[in-house]
Amino acid sequence: MAMTPATQHQPSTPEVPDHTRERRRLHTKLKLATQIGQGIDGYIIGGIGMAMAALTTDLHLSTFMQGLVGASPLIGIFIGGPLFGRLADRFGRRPVFLVDMLIFLIGSVLQFFVIDGTQLFLIRLLMGVAIGGEYAIGAPLLSEYAPRQGRGRLLASLEISWYVGYALATVVGALFADVDGGWRWSLASSAVIAVVCVALRGGIPESARWLLSRGRREEAEALIEKYGIEVDVDAELDESDAPAREGFRALFNKRHLRSTVFASVFWAALVLPYFAIGTFWTQVFEALNMGDNAVAALLVYSFTAVAGVTAGCLVVDKIGRRRLLIPPFWITAGCLALVAVWPSSTPVIVGGFLFFIFLNAASSALTAIYPLEVFPTSLRTTGVGFATAMSRVGAAIGTFLLPMGLDRFGAEFVLLIGAGVLALGGLVSQFLAPETTDMDLARAAREARGPVSANKV
């Protein structure tokens, strides 16, 4: 039979395979659901910085209660990270992913109705539990569907969302700053973001890698086929070892201790100075005799962080994990120390803080990458949850003690402590940080357990 022209030209237009369309649709939905979740984390933590002065007056907070309110989400993260991480490893990623955002929604609304500092502390503590859960489940779930190449940039984009959320909360707080009771509206506005995210998370499938870790190979392979997921099935099954199913105890056995120590310490050292200084930015600037510029400086601080984490996202797959982590630790430590030594120089203060926040934010892109790459699937969210908790222990202590430290010892002492924390992070990372760029997740977890040259940068 003779072929018509239409029939002759038909093969020249290749059809997109069904699994490709399904994969793109799922990746888009999962990426948005995870990025918005990270954004609301930053929004909730960042919003308190602009609201603190007004709510302190309205609720008659003491210095002690200011510290508790500021640190409450960080304390909650200490609870929520390990709890939700363990639940996600035991019962699956999907249900935890949805329940976590419902807690955000409830807590956001309740903030509007508080009448004293204790109520605000308890509500923000609950929201901190949800933030810990988000860290434990969001990035790991996205990573388990992500392709091997470009995974770093995809996951680092979550940190951009976090800093955008933080900066947006600063802007919203500034808009409500002159409104009577405006801090209530600015804190409760996170409910709008939570509603959108709850809607997106419906219909997200279970992780194929998690199904493999639980021995449910047929279900996992059906998802792999449907969505065209890049998974080394045999490697995942090899990594599904019995000790990992022991839960938290497995984090401290010989097989996983190195990963646990590294993920916990580097993350804590990165975020402690950022949270402590950002939460009490106005007080820090007043202690440095620059109180008149505090609000403008906080806005610059927030948007410089967005620029920094964006830069980190763009280069993480090009220069590698170690080069993005180790040198910035030492440079930012030097920046804070420089401000502490010359606190009367405006150029030193401005330049030191700008370099600190830009490089600190650039390296923080790795907090969405390294912790989930150094643990196997059967222990991933448990490990990430624990590292999240440990990172927030230091951050909560620093945030709680900073206002009292400023009153008693001054800004110079506080900044030197921050510099010391960053230097410790650089030292630990020099010896323990693996290079996992472009590796399959199962291979990356094995690499994290191997020897790393101390002089390799």
Phi, psi and omega in degrees: 000137179286140180272135176286159177306321180296321179292323181295324184273347184302318181295342183286349178251096183294139178277142176282124180302149181302319183293333178292315178297317179297319181296315180298318181296316180293315181300319180297313181294316181292320179297314179297316181297324180281318180296319178294323176299316177294322179298320180290331174300309179296323180297315182292317181287320182289331184296332184289335182298315180282334184272344190301315183298314183291315182289332175299318178290312184293322183261001178056054183278138171280169177301321178298315181289328174303314179299319180294315180297317179296323184272349188303316177297326180290324175294319178297323177300323178301326178276312188290325181302301179296321183296305181291327177298314180293320178298321181291327176287330183272316188251353178115157183285320192300307183295323180293324181300324182276314182300322181304315182289331176296325177294320176304314184297313181296313181297322180300315181293318184297332181301330183295334190256007183294149179239354177205172183296326181296317179297316180296321178300314183293320180293316180289335172296315177298318179294327175296324175300318179293322178297317176301319177295323179296317177298322184287330187248325188298296181297317177302318179296316179297319181297327183284350172250355186278148173291157183297309179281133181083004180298321181300314181294321179299312181290323178296333179297338176296324179291328173300316179301320180299312182289326175297317176299318178299313181294320180297320178297324177295317179295313179299319178298321178294322180294327180265002187300325183262008179266135178297119184071019183297335180297331178295315180293320182292320179289320183284346183295344177295344178298326180298316179294320182297321179300314180299317184291322177300318180296321181291329187281349174292134177089359176290127182284169177290158178286128178295323179296321177295319178300320177296320181295338178260008178080012181265068190293319183297316178296319181296315182292332175294319177291320179299318179291317184296319186253001180061044185282139176277102181223129171275094188300314182297318179295321178296318179294325177295326182280349181279067185276157181298318180303325181297335181278358178284351179086222186299327180300327182294336180295340186246011174277173185300330184289326189240357185299318181302315179295319181297314181296312182298309183299320182290314187287313183296322181293315180298317182294328179289315191270338184302307180296323182297310182294315184297312182289318182294322181293323183242042183301317181300315180294322178297315181293323176296320178294335177266012179062034177231032185299331182294339183254011191296315183294313178298320181294324179295321177296316177297317178304312184294315183283335172294323177296320177298317178296321181294312182291330175295318177297318178298319178299320184288332186254351189299325180274351181265314183265346179095162185293313187296319181292334177279342185261309193286305180303317178299329176303311183291322181292316181292326174300317178296323180298312180294322178296322180296316178296322179294325182282325180239066185285352181265357183261113179300314178301322179293317180298309182296310181296317180298314180292322180294315177296319180301307187290325181295309183287324177298317179292322178300314179291330183294346173304332182285345178291341175265002185238298188303309185303323182275346177275338187266358177242146176289164185302319183294345182233006191298304185288332173296314179294315179296319179298318179293316179297321175302313181298315181295324179295327182274343174300308179297318181296319179294317179297316179297318180293322179292319185274340187302311181299324177287325177295321176297316181296322189266321188243343179095166184294325183299316180296316180300317181291325178294322175299316177300319178297321179294321178297316179296320179296321177298318177299320178296320181293313180296317181294326179303323184264334188247342186289123176274165172257112188239015183300131176063019177268149168300148185302321180295319178291322179299320179296322177292319180299324181296337180272348184272173180288143176237130180297130183293334182261010179274123177237000000 
